[in-house]
Amino acid sequence: MDHRALPVPDGLEGVRVDAGLAKLLGFSRTQAADIVASGGVLLDGASVDKSDRLRAGAWLEVSWEPPRPLAVEPVAVPDLGIIHDDDDLVVVDKPAGVAAHPSLGWEGPTVVGALAAAGFRISTSGAPERQGVVHRLDAGTSGLMVVAKSERAYTALKAAFHDREVEKIYHTVVQGHPDPFAGTIDAPVGRHPRSEWKFAVTASGKHAVTHYETLEAFPYASLVEVHLETGRTHQIRVHMSAQRHPCAGDAMYGGDPTLSARLGLTRQWLHARQLAFMHPATGEWVTFESEYPADLAHALAILRED
């Protein structure tokens, strides 16, 4: 158990307890909130809530268990599809409910863990828990991911994603009908100011550009193709929600629970449909595609029957 005791600096007067802990001791907001919830924070000897405000000069005591180091656990994911495999890279078809790599707060299966369990050797570049990972998909988003197996592939693919030389095409069902039916959303995406887990369009966010085109329109929803120019966390979900057309099934960003229930959705209707890039070994432009998984295909069939 680690422990710190110190007076609250003048500069943190009136700051929320969780935000103050993050600034003062270097915790993430999520970790700070967890420490408060476990009773590990006292202010002048009294327990506090994460939304309480700090008082300059008050005596702050913090006790916490250091987080366990992140590590890849080989856990098989039977429905993880292998779309392509060679000496330099492997392209997987990720099911929903699987994260790209281990992270704090995630206890479910991961792509890197599934590949390890299946006997794949991947690049040793990158942080230990995310070796070989050159881009990510949300745990609740299905579809294509490429993982580097060789060091040259890791370097080349990281550069290609950074330089926006990878073609990333997603399909999503959104509520309502985008107006216009095709267009570009250019709005910065950053941390939500009032949520630990969400992102939002915010002036302080990172540059984010989403190109979209409506493929089919239904009475209450639309099937939309999205080309990502940038790759911010939750970018499609945030941008579509900001246009008042959240992804169907996406409760975090305003999805209608009635529509979700009617379509049988337990996660956002969002699928990484196509991935194309220059192969790092051959220099050939390669393109990979993924079919809709059963839950998304079922929801789409219901919409087409209306």
Short mmCIF file of C-alpha atoms in Angstrom, two decimals:
data_model
loop_
_atom_site.label_atom_id
_atom_site.label_comp_id
_atom_site.label_asym_id
_atom_site.label_seq_id
_atom_site.Cartn_x
_atom_site.Cartn_y
_atom_site.Cartn_z
CA MET A 1 0.00 0.00 0.00
CA ASP A 2 1.37 3.42 -0.99
CA HIS A 3 0.60 6.48 1.11
CA ARG A 4 1.06 10.25 0.73
CA ALA A 5 0.14 13.02 3.14
CA LEU A 6 0.53 16.72 2.31
CA PRO A 7 -1.28 20.06 2.44
CA VAL A 8 -3.46 21.04 -0.51
CA PRO A 9 -1.61 23.69 -2.56
CA ASP A 10 -3.26 27.09 -3.07
CA GLY A 11 -3.53 26.41 -6.79
CA LEU A 12 -5.95 23.53 -6.19
CA GLU A 13 -8.46 25.56 -4.16
CA GLY A 14 -11.97 24.60 -5.29
CA VAL A 15 -10.80 21.83 -7.66
CA ARG A 16 -12.69 18.52 -7.64
CA VAL A 17 -11.01 15.86 -5.52
CA ASP A 18 -10.46 13.43 -8.42
CA ALA A 19 -9.09 16.14 -10.71
CA GLY A 20 -6.87 17.46 -7.92
CA LEU A 21 -5.41 14.03 -7.19
CA ALA A 22 -4.67 13.56 -10.88
CA LYS A 23 -2.77 16.86 -11.03
CA LEU A 24 -1.05 16.51 -7.68
CA LEU A 25 0.03 12.85 -7.76
CA GLY A 26 -0.03 12.00 -11.47
CA PHE A 27 -2.98 9.59 -11.39
CA SER A 28 -5.39 9.24 -14.28
CA ARG A 29 -8.85 10.65 -13.53
CA THR A 30 -10.21 7.11 -13.54
CA GLN A 31 -7.58 5.84 -11.10
CA ALA A 32 -8.14 8.87 -8.85
CA ALA A 33 -11.91 8.26 -8.82
CA ASP A 34 -11.35 4.60 -7.92
CA ILE A 35 -9.08 5.54 -5.02
CA VAL A 36 -11.70 7.96 -3.67
CA ALA A 37 -14.48 5.36 -4.08
CA SER A 38 -12.44 2.81 -2.08
CA GLY A 39 -12.15 5.24 0.85
CA GLY A 40 -8.49 5.95 0.25
CA VAL A 41 -8.72 9.76 0.48
CA LEU A 42 -9.12 11.85 3.62
CA LEU A 43 -9.33 15.63 3.77
CA ASP A 44 -8.60 16.93 7.29
CA GLY A 45 -9.38 13.43 8.51
CA ALA A 46 -12.79 13.17 6.82
CA SER A 47 -13.78 10.93 3.90
CA VAL A 48 -14.64 12.69 0.66
CA ASP A 49 -16.49 12.03 -2.60
CA LYS A 50 -14.78 12.42 -5.96
CA SER A 51 -16.95 15.48 -6.77
CA ASP A 52 -16.17 17.25 -3.48
CA ARG A 53 -13.92 20.32 -3.67
CA LEU A 54 -10.43 20.65 -2.28
CA ARG A 55 -9.60 23.40 0.23
CA ALA A 56 -6.25 25.12 0.09
CA GLY A 57 -4.17 24.27 3.17
CA ALA A 58 -6.33 21.30 4.17
CA TRP A 59 -4.40 18.15 5.09
CA LEU A 60 -4.75 15.56 2.34
CA GLU A 61 -4.06 11.87 2.98
CA VAL A 62 -4.08 9.38 0.12
CA SER A 63 -3.62 5.60 0.35
CA TRP A 64 -3.74 3.31 -2.66
CA GLU A 65 -2.69 -0.04 -4.04
CA PRO A 66 -0.21 0.39 -6.90
CA PRO A 67 -1.75 -0.89 -10.16
CA ARG A 68 -0.56 -4.24 -11.41
CA PRO A 69 1.76 -3.97 -14.42
CA LEU A 70 -0.10 -4.53 -17.67
CA ALA A 71 0.72 -7.85 -19.29
CA VAL A 72 -0.49 -9.87 -22.23
CA GLU A 73 -2.43 -12.94 -21.11
CA PRO A 74 -2.78 -15.60 -23.81
CA VAL A 75 -6.54 -16.17 -23.95
CA ALA A 76 -8.12 -17.85 -26.96
CA VAL A 77 -10.87 -16.01 -28.85
CA PRO A 78 -12.46 -18.69 -31.04
CA ASP A 79 -14.35 -16.25 -33.26
CA LEU A 80 -11.33 -14.05 -34.01
CA GLY A 81 -10.99 -14.33 -37.79
CA ILE A 82 -7.62 -14.46 -39.55
CA ILE A 83 -8.10 -12.64 -42.86
CA HIS A 84 -4.44 -12.63 -43.93
CA ASP A 85 -1.18 -13.89 -42.48
CA ASP A 86 2.40 -13.60 -43.76
CA ASP A 87 5.89 -13.11 -42.35
CA ASP A 88 5.35 -9.39 -41.74
CA LEU A 89 1.77 -8.91 -40.61
CA VAL A 90 -1.51 -10.50 -39.69
CA VAL A 91 -4.91 -9.00 -40.49
CA VAL A 92 -7.65 -10.05 -38.08
CA ASP A 93 -11.42 -9.76 -38.11
CA LYS A 94 -12.08 -8.69 -34.52
CA PRO A 95 -15.38 -9.60 -32.89
CA ALA A 96 -17.13 -7.17 -30.55
CA GLY A 97 -16.23 -7.58 -26.88
CA VAL A 98 -12.50 -7.88 -27.57
CA ALA A 99 -10.07 -5.01 -26.89
CA ALA A 100 -7.01 -4.38 -29.04
CA HIS A 101 -4.58 -4.78 -26.12
CA PRO A 102 -4.55 -4.83 -22.30
CA SER A 103 -5.34 -1.56 -20.53
CA LEU A 104 -6.21 -0.37 -17.04
CA GLY A 105 -9.81 -1.23 -16.23
CA TRP A 106 -10.19 -3.83 -19.01
CA GLU A 107 -10.42 -7.44 -17.86
CA GLY A 108 -11.76 -9.06 -21.02
CA PRO A 109 -10.00 -10.73 -23.96
CA THR A 110 -7.64 -8.86 -26.27
CA VAL A 111 -6.42 -9.22 -29.83
CA VAL A 112 -2.77 -9.53 -28.77
CA GLY A 113 -3.71 -12.12 -26.15
CA ALA A 114 -5.73 -14.11 -28.68
CA LEU A 115 -2.85 -14.07 -31.17
CA ALA A 116 -0.43 -15.20 -28.44
CA ALA A 117 -2.78 -18.05 -27.50
CA ALA A 118 -2.95 -19.09 -31.16
CA GLY A 119 0.85 -19.26 -31.40
CA PHE A 120 1.49 -16.10 -33.44
CA ARG A 121 4.81 -14.34 -32.98
CA ILE A 122 4.38 -10.59 -33.34
CA SER A 123 6.70 -7.60 -33.38
CA THR A 124 8.42 -6.76 -30.10
CA SER A 125 8.22 -3.03 -30.88
CA GLY A 126 5.96 -0.87 -28.76
CA ALA A 127 5.01 -1.03 -25.09
CA PRO A 128 5.10 -4.61 -23.69
CA GLU A 129 1.31 -4.85 -23.47
CA ARG A 130 0.72 -3.58 -27.00
CA GLN A 131 3.60 -4.97 -29.01
CA GLY A 132 2.83 -5.13 -32.70
CA VAL A 133 -0.28 -2.96 -32.39
CA VAL A 134 -0.23 -0.10 -34.90
CA HIS A 135 -3.89 1.00 -34.54
CA ARG A 136 -6.90 0.13 -32.43
CA LEU A 137 -10.62 -0.56 -32.54
CA ASP A 138 -12.99 0.05 -29.63
CA ALA A 139 -13.86 -3.14 -27.76
CA GLY A 140 -17.48 -2.69 -28.89
CA THR A 141 -16.56 -2.21 -32.56
CA SER A 142 -16.07 -5.21 -34.82
CA GLY A 143 -13.98 -5.55 -37.96
CA LEU A 144 -10.51 -5.33 -39.41
CA MET A 145 -7.24 -4.73 -37.57
CA VAL A 146 -3.69 -5.22 -38.78
CA VAL A 147 -0.98 -6.30 -36.33
CA ALA A 148 2.73 -6.18 -37.19
CA LYS A 149 4.77 -9.38 -36.93
CA SER A 150 8.15 -8.03 -38.07
CA GLU A 151 10.01 -4.95 -36.90
CA ARG A 152 10.08 -3.47 -40.40
CA ALA A 153 6.32 -3.90 -40.66
CA TYR A 154 5.77 -2.19 -37.30
CA THR A 155 7.87 0.81 -38.30
CA ALA A 156 6.32 1.12 -41.76
CA LEU A 157 2.71 0.65 -40.63
CA LYS A 158 3.05 3.07 -37.68
CA ALA A 159 4.36 5.67 -40.13
CA ALA A 160 1.58 4.93 -42.63
CA PHE A 161 -1.15 5.39 -40.03
CA HIS A 162 0.52 8.54 -38.71
CA ASP A 163 0.86 10.00 -42.20
CA ARG A 164 -2.75 9.08 -43.13
CA GLU A 165 -1.63 6.73 -45.89
CA VAL A 166 -4.00 3.95 -44.81
CA GLU A 167 -7.53 3.71 -46.19
CA LYS A 168 -9.98 2.97 -43.37
CA ILE A 169 -13.62 2.40 -44.30
CA TYR A 170 -16.33 1.76 -41.72
CA HIS A 171 -20.03 1.03 -42.02
CA THR A 172 -22.45 2.25 -39.38
CA VAL A 173 -26.18 2.46 -38.89
CA VAL A 174 -27.09 5.85 -37.48
CA GLN A 175 -30.38 7.11 -36.19
CA GLY A 176 -32.36 9.34 -38.54
CA HIS A 177 -31.11 10.65 -41.88
CA PRO A 178 -27.90 12.70 -42.17
CA ASP A 179 -28.48 16.03 -43.89
CA PRO A 180 -26.85 16.28 -46.36
CA PHE A 181 -26.76 12.57 -47.24
CA ALA A 182 -23.01 12.83 -47.88
CA GLY A 183 -20.47 15.22 -46.44
CA THR A 184 -17.48 15.85 -44.20
CA ILE A 185 -17.40 16.45 -40.46
CA ASP A 186 -14.35 18.47 -39.43
CA ALA A 187 -14.46 18.97 -35.67
CA PRO A 188 -11.82 18.44 -32.94
CA VAL A 189 -12.31 15.47 -30.61
CA GLY A 190 -11.03 15.35 -27.04
CA ARG A 191 -11.87 14.16 -23.55
CA HIS A 192 -15.40 14.92 -22.41
CA PRO A 193 -15.25 17.66 -19.75
CA ARG A 194 -17.71 15.88 -17.43
CA SER A 195 -17.12 12.17 -18.04
CA GLU A 196 -14.32 9.74 -17.25
CA TRP A 197 -14.94 7.48 -20.25
CA LYS A 198 -16.47 9.63 -22.98
CA PHE A 199 -15.04 11.88 -25.67
CA ALA A 200 -16.65 14.93 -27.24
CA VAL A 201 -16.31 17.63 -29.86
CA THR A 202 -14.36 20.22 -27.92
CA ALA A 203 -12.23 23.22 -28.88
CA SER A 204 -9.25 21.79 -26.99
CA GLY A 205 -9.48 18.43 -28.76
CA LYS A 206 -7.33 16.99 -31.54
CA HIS A 207 -7.99 17.65 -35.22
CA ALA A 208 -10.50 15.06 -36.50
CA VAL A 209 -12.02 14.63 -39.98
CA THR A 210 -14.75 12.15 -40.93
CA HIS A 211 -16.11 11.72 -44.48
CA TYR A 212 -19.48 9.98 -44.78
CA GLU A 213 -21.95 8.85 -47.43
CA THR A 214 -25.44 7.41 -46.94
CA LEU A 215 -25.78 3.99 -48.58
CA GLU A 216 -29.37 3.16 -47.60
CA ALA A 217 -32.13 5.13 -45.87
CA PHE A 218 -34.78 3.45 -43.72
CA PRO A 219 -37.80 5.00 -41.96
CA TYR A 220 -35.89 5.75 -38.74
CA ALA A 221 -32.23 5.08 -39.55
CA SER A 222 -29.57 5.10 -42.26
CA LEU A 223 -26.72 2.80 -43.30
CA VAL A 224 -23.70 5.06 -43.73
CA GLU A 225 -20.22 4.46 -45.12
CA VAL A 226 -17.47 6.36 -43.33
CA HIS A 227 -13.94 7.14 -44.52
CA LEU A 228 -11.71 8.18 -41.65
CA GLU A 229 -9.08 10.78 -42.47
CA THR A 230 -7.87 10.86 -38.87
CA GLY A 231 -8.18 8.20 -36.17
CA ARG A 232 -9.19 9.72 -32.86
CA THR A 233 -10.64 7.62 -30.05
CA HIS A 234 -14.42 7.18 -30.55
CA GLN A 235 -14.19 9.54 -33.55
CA ILE A 236 -17.10 8.16 -35.60
CA ARG A 237 -19.33 7.76 -32.56
CA VAL A 238 -18.59 11.29 -31.35
CA HIS A 239 -18.94 12.95 -34.76
CA MET A 240 -22.21 11.24 -35.62
CA SER A 241 -23.64 11.99 -32.18
CA ALA A 242 -22.60 15.65 -32.56
CA GLN A 243 -24.67 15.71 -35.78
CA ARG A 244 -27.65 14.35 -33.78
CA HIS A 245 -27.40 11.03 -35.59
CA PRO A 246 -25.77 8.71 -33.04
CA CYS A 247 -24.84 5.18 -34.01
CA ALA A 248 -27.73 2.80 -33.37
CA GLY A 249 -27.17 0.86 -30.16
CA ASP A 250 -24.62 3.35 -28.81
CA ALA A 251 -26.02 4.14 -25.36
CA MET A 252 -22.89 6.09 -24.37
CA TYR A 253 -23.41 8.68 -27.12
CA GLY A 254 -27.19 9.05 -27.20
CA GLY A 255 -28.46 5.90 -28.91
CA ASP A 256 -32.22 5.38 -28.47
CA PRO A 257 -32.71 2.33 -26.18
CA THR A 258 -36.09 1.61 -27.80
CA LEU A 259 -34.50 1.30 -31.24
CA SER A 260 -31.65 -0.77 -29.81
CA ALA A 261 -34.12 -3.22 -28.29
CA ARG A 262 -36.13 -3.48 -31.51
CA LEU A 263 -32.97 -4.25 -33.49
CA GLY A 264 -31.58 -6.60 -30.84
CA LEU A 265 -28.43 -4.49 -30.41
CA THR A 266 -26.28 -4.68 -27.29
CA ARG A 267 -23.49 -2.49 -28.72
CA GLN A 268 -23.03 0.21 -31.33
CA TRP A 269 -23.76 -0.71 -34.96
CA LEU A 270 -20.25 0.05 -36.17
CA HIS A 271 -17.99 -2.18 -38.24
CA ALA A 272 -14.50 -1.72 -39.69
CA ARG A 273 -15.46 -2.90 -43.16
CA GLN A 274 -12.32 -2.32 -45.26
CA LEU A 275 -8.62 -1.72 -44.63
CA ALA A 276 -6.07 -0.93 -47.35
CA PHE A 277 -2.39 0.03 -47.20
CA MET A 278 1.00 -0.39 -48.85
CA HIS A 279 2.45 -3.75 -47.82
CA PRO A 280 5.69 -2.98 -45.93
CA ALA A 281 7.61 -5.85 -47.57
CA THR A 282 6.32 -5.95 -51.16
CA GLY A 283 5.33 -2.33 -51.71
CA GLU A 284 2.03 -3.64 -53.12
CA TRP A 285 -1.25 -1.87 -52.31
CA VAL A 286 -3.31 -4.50 -50.47
CA THR A 287 -7.00 -4.34 -49.60
CA PHE A 288 -8.91 -6.44 -47.06
CA GLU A 289 -12.66 -6.64 -46.43
CA SER A 290 -14.86 -7.98 -43.65
CA GLU A 291 -18.50 -9.08 -43.76
CA TYR A 292 -20.99 -7.89 -41.15
CA PRO A 293 -21.12 -10.12 -38.06
CA ALA A 294 -24.38 -11.85 -37.16
CA ASP A 295 -25.71 -9.23 -34.72
CA LEU A 296 -25.24 -6.34 -37.14
CA ALA A 297 -26.59 -8.31 -40.11
CA HIS A 298 -29.68 -9.22 -38.09
CA ALA A 299 -30.33 -5.59 -37.12
CA LEU A 300 -29.90 -4.49 -40.74
CA ALA A 301 -32.33 -7.17 -41.93
CA ILE A 302 -34.98 -5.86 -39.52
CA LEU A 303 -34.52 -2.31 -40.86
CA ARG A 304 -34.83 -3.53 -44.45
CA GLU A 305 -38.08 -5.34 -43.64
CA ASP A 306 -39.79 -2.17 -42.34
#
